[in-house]
mmCIF file of C-alpha atoms in Angstrom:
data_model
loop_
_atom_site.group_PDB
_atom_site.id
_atom_site.type_symbol
_atom_site.label_atom_id
_atom_site.label_comp_id
_atom_site.label_asym_id
_atom_site.label_seq_id
_atom_site.Cartn_x
_atom_site.Cartn_y
_atom_site.Cartn_z
ATOM 1 C CA GLN A 1 -30.995 -44.044 -73.095
ATOM 2 C CA LEU A 2 -32.318 -47.399 -71.868
ATOM 3 C CA ARG A 3 -30.086 -47.117 -68.829
ATOM 4 C CA ARG A 4 -31.477 -43.684 -68.016
ATOM 5 C CA ARG A 5 -35.060 -44.953 -68.324
ATOM 6 C CA PHE A 6 -34.272 -47.932 -66.121
ATOM 7 C CA ARG A 7 -32.665 -45.647 -63.545
ATOM 8 C CA ARG A 8 -35.707 -43.348 -63.473
ATOM 9 C CA ARG A 9 -37.972 -46.359 -62.907
ATOM 10 C CA ARG A 10 -35.805 -47.522 -60.045
ATOM 11 C CA LEU A 11 -35.944 -44.082 -58.481
ATOM 12 C CA ARG A 12 -39.732 -43.932 -58.762
ATOM 13 C CA GLY A 13 -40.280 -47.421 -57.364
ATOM 14 C CA SER A 14 -37.677 -47.261 -54.609
ATOM 15 C CA ALA A 15 -38.615 -47.127 -50.959
ATOM 16 C CA LEU A 16 -36.344 -44.093 -50.614
ATOM 17 C CA PRO A 17 -37.227 -40.764 -52.197
ATOM 18 C CA ALA A 18 -35.454 -40.074 -55.451
ATOM 19 C CA GLY A 19 -33.642 -37.182 -53.848
ATOM 20 C CA ASP A 20 -32.065 -39.550 -51.341
ATOM 21 C CA LEU A 21 -30.643 -41.788 -54.031
ATOM 22 C CA ARG A 22 -29.400 -38.875 -56.097
ATOM 23 C CA ARG A 23 -27.822 -37.393 -52.990
ATOM 24 C CA ARG A 24 -26.070 -40.666 -52.223
ATOM 25 C CA PHE A 25 -24.743 -41.360 -55.682
ATOM 26 C CA ARG A 26 -23.856 -38.300 -57.716
ATOM 27 C CA MET A 27 -24.956 -34.904 -56.423
ATOM 28 C CA SER A 28 -22.685 -32.026 -55.564
ATOM 29 C CA GLY A 29 -22.827 -30.205 -52.245
ATOM 30 C CA GLY A 30 -25.076 -27.386 -53.470
ATOM 31 C CA ASP A 31 -27.453 -29.743 -55.272
ATOM 32 C CA ARG A 32 -27.538 -31.944 -52.207
ATOM 33 C CA ARG A 33 -28.729 -29.083 -49.998
ATOM 34 C CA ARG A 34 -31.423 -28.111 -52.502
ATOM 35 C CA THR A 35 -32.636 -31.708 -52.688
ATOM 36 C CA LEU A 36 -32.678 -32.123 -48.911
ATOM 37 C CA SER A 37 -34.628 -28.887 -48.546
ATOM 38 C CA ARG A 38 -37.837 -30.876 -49.077
ATOM 39 C CA LYS A 39 -37.552 -31.624 -45.359
ATOM 40 C CA ARG A 40 -38.076 -28.481 -43.315
ATOM 41 C CA PRO A 41 -35.182 -27.998 -40.870
ATOM 42 C CA VAL A 42 -36.052 -28.217 -37.193
ATOM 43 C CA LYS A 43 -34.536 -25.613 -34.902
ATOM 44 C CA GLU A 44 -33.036 -27.383 -31.927
ATOM 45 C CA PRO A 45 -30.139 -26.377 -29.695
ATOM 46 C CA TYR A 46 -27.108 -28.507 -30.375
ATOM 47 C CA ARG A 47 -23.381 -28.511 -29.848
ATOM 48 C CA LYS A 48 -21.248 -28.963 -32.947
ATOM 49 C CA ILE A 49 -17.943 -30.824 -32.522
ATOM 50 C CA ILE A 50 -15.621 -30.983 -35.546
ATOM 51 C CA SER A 51 -13.303 -34.004 -35.730
ATOM 52 C CA PRO A 52 -10.608 -33.822 -38.429
ATOM 53 C CA ARG A 53 -10.382 -37.605 -38.756
ATOM 54 C CA ARG A 54 -14.114 -38.234 -38.791
ATOM 55 C CA ARG A 55 -15.839 -39.256 -42.022
ATOM 56 C CA ARG A 56 -19.444 -39.498 -40.894
ATOM 57 C CA ILE A 57 -21.894 -37.502 -38.796
ATOM 58 C CA SER A 58 -22.876 -38.975 -35.455
ATOM 59 C CA PHE A 59 -25.187 -37.905 -32.636
ATOM 60 C CA ARG A 60 -24.782 -38.033 -28.885
ATOM 61 C CA ILE A 61 -26.703 -36.692 -25.900
ATOM 62 C CA ALA A 62 -24.259 -34.965 -23.551
ATOM 63 C CA PRO A 63 -24.561 -35.322 -19.766
ATOM 64 C CA ASP A 64 -26.135 -31.851 -19.613
ATOM 65 C CA GLY A 65 -28.891 -33.013 -21.993
ATOM 66 C CA VAL A 66 -27.693 -31.070 -25.050
ATOM 67 C CA LEU A 67 -27.536 -32.784 -28.440
ATOM 68 C CA GLU A 68 -23.910 -33.138 -29.566
ATOM 69 C CA ILE A 69 -23.213 -33.583 -33.278
ATOM 70 C CA HIS A 70 -19.785 -34.879 -34.256
ATOM 71 C CA THR A 71 -19.009 -33.941 -37.842
ATOM 72 C CA PRO A 72 -16.099 -34.034 -40.294
ATOM 73 C CA PRO A 73 -14.700 -30.689 -41.423
ATOM 74 C CA GLY A 74 -16.650 -28.720 -44.010
ATOM 75 C CA VAL A 75 -20.216 -29.394 -42.803
ATOM 76 C CA ASP A 76 -22.091 -26.106 -42.351
ATOM 77 C CA ASP A 77 -24.935 -25.379 -39.932
ATOM 78 C CA PRO A 78 -27.789 -25.375 -42.504
ATOM 79 C CA SER A 79 -26.786 -28.873 -43.594
ATOM 80 C CA LEU A 80 -26.727 -30.039 -39.980
ATOM 81 C CA GLU A 81 -30.231 -28.709 -39.400
ATOM 82 C CA LEU A 82 -31.440 -30.676 -42.399
ATOM 83 C CA VAL A 83 -29.767 -33.818 -41.058
ATOM 84 C CA ILE A 84 -31.473 -33.260 -37.692
ATOM 85 C CA ALA A 85 -34.824 -33.030 -39.462
ATOM 86 C CA ARG A 86 -34.250 -36.338 -41.258
ATOM 87 C CA CYS A 87 -32.947 -38.149 -38.167
ATOM 88 C CA ARG A 88 -35.620 -36.924 -35.770
ATOM 89 C CA ARG A 89 -36.752 -40.407 -34.732
ATOM 90 C CA ALA A 90 -33.220 -41.584 -33.965
ATOM 91 C CA ILE A 91 -32.491 -38.416 -31.973
ATOM 92 C CA ASP A 92 -35.679 -38.842 -29.936
ATOM 93 C CA GLU A 93 -34.668 -42.418 -29.143
ATOM 94 C CA LEU A 94 -31.242 -41.205 -28.002
ATOM 95 C CA LYS A 95 -32.882 -38.641 -25.721
ATOM 96 C CA THR A 96 -35.199 -41.249 -24.236
ATOM 97 C CA ARG A 97 -32.300 -43.585 -23.572
ATOM 98 C CA ALA A 98 -30.195 -40.787 -22.064
ATOM 99 C CA GLU A 99 -33.034 -39.740 -19.778
ATOM 100 C CA ARG A 100 -33.454 -43.325 -18.619
ATOM 101 C CA THR A 101 -29.750 -43.715 -17.780
ATOM 102 C CA ARG A 102 -29.065 -40.199 -16.471
ATOM 103 C CA PRO A 103 -27.624 -40.371 -12.937
ATOM 104 C CA PRO A 104 -29.673 -38.841 -10.130
ATOM 105 C CA LEU A 105 -28.743 -35.672 -8.299
ATOM 106 C CA PRO A 106 -26.057 -36.102 -5.633
ATOM 107 C CA GLU A 107 -28.382 -36.015 -2.658
ATOM 108 C CA ASP A 108 -27.890 -37.932 0.555
ATOM 109 C CA GLY A 109 -28.670 -41.617 0.131
ATOM 110 C CA VAL A 110 -28.320 -41.629 -3.656
ATOM 111 C CA CYS A 111 -25.821 -44.254 -4.841
ATOM 112 C CA TYR A 112 -22.996 -43.822 -7.348
ATOM 113 C CA PHE A 113 -20.651 -46.480 -8.689
ATOM 114 C CA TYR A 114 -17.006 -47.015 -7.845
ATOM 115 C CA ARG A 115 -15.114 -50.049 -9.190
ATOM 116 C CA GLY A 116 -18.383 -51.835 -9.880
ATOM 117 C CA GLY A 117 -19.961 -51.275 -6.471
ATOM 118 C CA ALA A 118 -22.724 -48.839 -5.523
ATOM 119 C CA TYR A 119 -21.919 -46.452 -2.665
ATOM 120 C CA PRO A 120 -24.193 -43.783 -1.121
ATOM 121 C CA VAL A 121 -23.708 -40.046 -0.975
ATOM 122 C CA ARG A 122 -23.379 -38.408 2.420
ATOM 123 C CA THR A 123 -22.993 -34.793 3.409
ATOM 124 C CA SER A 124 -19.790 -34.010 5.258
ATOM 125 C CA PHE A 125 -18.183 -30.845 6.552
ATOM 126 C CA ARG A 126 -14.780 -32.250 5.683
ATOM 127 C CA ILE A 127 -13.157 -32.068 2.275
ATOM 128 C CA ALA A 128 -14.698 -34.178 -0.477
ATOM 129 C CA LEU A 129 -13.387 -37.728 -0.356
ATOM 130 C CA PHE A 130 -14.374 -41.388 -0.723
ATOM 131 C CA ASP A 131 -14.569 -43.513 2.414
ATOM 132 C CA GLU A 132 -16.988 -46.375 1.697
ATOM 133 C CA ALA A 133 -19.294 -43.497 0.693
ATOM 134 C CA PHE A 134 -19.077 -40.337 -1.366
ATOM 135 C CA LEU A 135 -18.608 -37.602 1.228
ATOM 136 C CA LEU A 136 -19.668 -34.319 -0.357
ATOM 137 C CA PRO A 137 -19.771 -30.841 1.168
ATOM 138 C CA ALA A 138 -23.077 -29.079 1.611
ATOM 139 C CA GLY A 139 -24.005 -26.711 -1.183
ATOM 140 C CA ASP A 140 -26.001 -26.311 -4.343
ATOM 141 C CA ARG A 141 -26.215 -28.832 -7.181
ATOM 142 C CA ALA A 142 -23.235 -27.461 -9.108
ATOM 143 C CA THR A 143 -20.995 -27.469 -6.024
ATOM 144 C CA ARG A 144 -21.809 -31.071 -5.163
ATOM 145 C CA LEU A 145 -21.391 -32.258 -8.753
ATOM 146 C CA ALA A 146 -17.979 -30.589 -8.934
ATOM 147 C CA ALA A 147 -16.974 -32.241 -5.654
ATOM 148 C CA LEU A 148 -18.172 -35.623 -6.922
ATOM 149 C CA GLU A 149 -16.139 -35.275 -10.111
ATOM 150 C CA LYS A 150 -13.096 -34.310 -8.042
ATOM 151 C CA ILE A 151 -13.478 -37.513 -6.015
ATOM 152 C CA TYR A 152 -13.699 -39.575 -9.186
ATOM 153 C CA ARG A 153 -10.621 -37.922 -10.675
ATOM 154 C CA THR A 154 -8.613 -38.563 -7.527
ATOM 155 C CA ALA A 155 -9.779 -42.186 -7.376
ATOM 156 C CA ALA A 156 -8.947 -42.733 -11.053
ATOM 157 C CA SER A 157 -5.455 -41.307 -10.612
ATOM 158 C CA SER A 158 -4.757 -43.468 -7.568
ATOM 159 C CA PHE A 159 -6.138 -46.715 -8.986
ATOM 160 C CA ILE A 160 -6.150 -46.734 -12.802
ATOM 161 C CA LEU A 161 -2.732 -45.194 -13.458
ATOM 162 C CA PRO A 162 -0.727 -47.539 -11.167
ATOM 163 C CA ARG A 163 -2.666 -50.518 -12.545
ATOM 164 C CA ALA A 164 -1.959 -49.402 -16.103
ATOM 165 C CA ALA A 165 1.740 -48.965 -15.363
ATOM 166 C CA THR A 166 1.877 -52.492 -13.961
ATOM 167 C CA LEU A 167 0.225 -53.991 -17.063
ATOM 168 C CA ALA A 168 2.436 -51.922 -19.382
ATOM 169 C CA LYS A 169 5.521 -53.321 -17.661
ATOM 170 C CA LYS A 170 4.099 -56.843 -17.869
ATOM 171 C CA TYR A 171 3.514 -56.628 -21.644
ATOM 172 C CA ALA A 172 6.668 -54.596 -22.382
ATOM 173 C CA VAL A 173 4.811 -51.540 -23.674
ATOM 174 C CA PRO A 174 6.855 -48.326 -23.282
ATOM 175 C CA VAL A 175 4.501 -45.496 -22.331
ATOM 176 C CA LYS A 176 6.016 -42.031 -22.174
ATOM 177 C CA LYS A 177 3.159 -40.286 -20.405
ATOM 178 C CA TRP A 178 0.056 -41.210 -18.404
ATOM 179 C CA SER A 179 -2.879 -38.902 -17.759
ATOM 180 C CA ILE A 180 -6.505 -38.751 -16.628
ATOM 181 C CA SER A 181 -9.017 -36.803 -18.718
ATOM 182 C CA GLY A 182 -12.689 -35.924 -18.602
ATOM 183 C CA ALA A 183 -13.520 -37.546 -21.934
ATOM 184 C CA THR A 184 -17.121 -38.668 -22.335
ATOM 185 C CA GLY A 185 -17.062 -40.410 -25.718
ATOM 186 C CA ARG A 186 -14.278 -42.893 -24.964
ATOM 187 C CA TYR A 187 -12.719 -44.400 -21.868
ATOM 188 C CA GLY A 188 -9.138 -44.388 -23.100
ATOM 189 C CA SER A 189 -6.806 -43.396 -25.909
ATOM 190 C CA PHE A 190 -3.248 -44.114 -27.021
ATOM 191 C CA SER A 191 -1.321 -41.753 -29.297
ATOM 192 C CA SER A 192 1.547 -42.477 -31.660
ATOM 193 C CA SER A 193 3.820 -40.457 -29.381
ATOM 194 C CA GLY A 194 3.278 -42.934 -26.528
ATOM 195 C CA HIS A 195 0.798 -40.849 -24.510
ATOM 196 C CA CYS A 196 -1.846 -43.012 -22.831
ATOM 197 C CA THR A 197 -4.948 -41.321 -21.437
ATOM 198 C CA PHE A 198 -7.903 -42.691 -19.475
ATOM 199 C CA SER A 199 -11.189 -41.037 -18.608
ATOM 200 C CA TRP A 200 -11.963 -40.720 -14.914
ATOM 201 C CA ARG A 201 -15.387 -42.217 -15.703
ATOM 202 C CA LEU A 202 -13.705 -45.580 -16.234
ATOM 203 C CA VAL A 203 -13.231 -45.994 -12.473
ATOM 204 C CA GLN A 204 -16.976 -46.656 -12.112
ATOM 205 C CA PHE A 205 -16.631 -50.070 -13.792
ATOM 206 C CA PRO A 206 -15.552 -53.343 -12.152
ATOM 207 C CA ASP A 207 -11.843 -54.092 -11.992
ATOM 208 C CA ASP A 208 -11.850 -56.692 -14.765
ATOM 209 C CA MET A 209 -13.485 -54.238 -17.168
ATOM 210 C CA ILE A 210 -10.929 -51.593 -16.234
ATOM 211 C CA ASP A 211 -8.174 -54.103 -17.041
ATOM 212 C CA TYR A 212 -9.809 -54.762 -20.399
ATOM 213 C CA VAL A 213 -9.769 -51.054 -21.326
ATOM 214 C CA ILE A 214 -6.139 -50.732 -20.199
ATOM 215 C CA CYS A 215 -5.105 -53.726 -22.316
ATOM 216 C CA HIS A 216 -7.100 -52.335 -25.232
ATOM 217 C CA GLU A 217 -5.124 -49.095 -25.143
ATOM 218 C CA LEU A 218 -1.784 -50.823 -24.624
ATOM 219 C CA ALA A 219 -2.439 -52.990 -27.681
ATOM 220 C CA HIS A 220 -2.566 -49.797 -29.739
ATOM 221 C CA TYR A 221 1.188 -49.470 -29.229
ATOM 222 C CA PHE A 222 1.576 -52.288 -31.756
ATOM 223 C CA GLU A 223 -1.422 -51.464 -33.972
ATOM 224 C CA LEU A 224 -2.815 -47.916 -34.108
ATOM 225 C CA ASN A 225 -6.101 -49.106 -35.603
ATOM 226 C CA HIS A 226 -8.830 -51.660 -35.023
ATOM 227 C CA SER A 227 -7.763 -54.197 -37.607
ATOM 228 C CA ALA A 228 -7.636 -57.965 -37.258
ATOM 229 C CA ALA A 229 -3.972 -57.656 -36.258
ATOM 230 C CA PHE A 230 -4.939 -55.316 -33.410
ATOM 231 C CA TYR A 231 -7.551 -57.708 -32.030
ATOM 232 C CA ALA A 232 -5.029 -60.536 -32.248
ATOM 233 C CA VAL A 233 -2.666 -58.545 -30.026
ATOM 234 C CA LEU A 234 -5.514 -57.636 -27.666
ATOM 235 C CA GLU A 235 -6.518 -61.284 -27.355
ATOM 236 C CA LYS A 236 -2.974 -62.105 -26.232
ATOM 237 C CA PHE A 237 -3.061 -59.365 -23.629
ATOM 238 C CA PHE A 238 -6.619 -60.072 -22.486
ATOM 239 C CA PRO A 239 -8.140 -63.442 -23.473
ATOM 240 C CA GLY A 240 -11.895 -63.183 -24.001
ATOM 241 C CA ALA A 241 -11.724 -59.481 -24.856
ATOM 242 C CA GLY A 242 -14.809 -59.624 -27.072
ATOM 243 C CA GLN A 243 -16.977 -61.077 -24.322
ATOM 244 C CA LYS A 244 -15.648 -58.564 -21.808
ATOM 245 C CA ARG A 245 -16.464 -55.716 -24.196
ATOM 246 C CA ARG A 246 -20.073 -56.933 -24.425
ATOM 247 C CA GLU A 247 -20.282 -57.196 -20.634
ATOM 248 C CA MET A 248 -18.964 -53.651 -20.328
ATOM 249 C CA ASN A 249 -21.564 -52.324 -22.754
ATOM 250 C CA TYR A 250 -24.288 -54.174 -20.838
ATOM 251 C CA PHE A 251 -23.065 -52.700 -17.552
ATOM 252 C CA ALA A 252 -23.084 -49.171 -18.976
ATOM 253 C CA ARG A 253 -26.580 -49.564 -20.433
ATOM 254 C CA ASN A 254 -28.159 -50.943 -17.294
ATOM 255 C CA HIS A 255 -26.614 -48.707 -14.656
ATOM 256 C CA LYS A 256 -26.887 -44.967 -14.213
ATOM 257 C CA LEU A 257 -23.250 -43.982 -14.385
ATOM 258 C CA PHE A 258 -21.998 -40.492 -13.651
#
């Protein structure tokens, strides 16, 4: 009985509402939704992405400006709307940051990044290609964006994949398959079957940062996690990996990447 009284006092005097603490410690799913219903859900368009291995809910602003919510299995839409209502400030900050770093439209003279350098866009009647500039065909916004992505995919295939194969041979990592994807949440991945994938967006970074991501994925051949053992292997492949990761994050935050 004394413990229950003490717990009630803690709940009353806590900075968090009592419902929050009950939700965190010992409420079932149905009780949790009833407790959270104190916050009125906010209707907002969002894209729900279910990840089987995910344990927490995370937010992301997609390149098209839509809120993406990555959730573990079993989270229904009413619960997500309640979470959006509680995390309104964080979502607004994400939108502000995304708007600040959103790349401009591919008009003539606008610069996009390739291997760390900024190159302008020019209209050309030839096929889309990169020649010290992004040569795009005339057309509407969607046509030029598709042509720009095609250039990036071609550049990533011609530069990243041969570079990755060279580093894999250097560090004796047997990779069964290489591929380029359009992933937005990560720049590379390595599966247990030996399939190594890189996002074409990686080709916008400087060469040393590209090497860091390649070594990061190759290190997953020995450790399919992010444990201390994994970072020990990564440090052998790429000395100063931690500093390079911070530089890469700084580069992504301070440049409008496509």
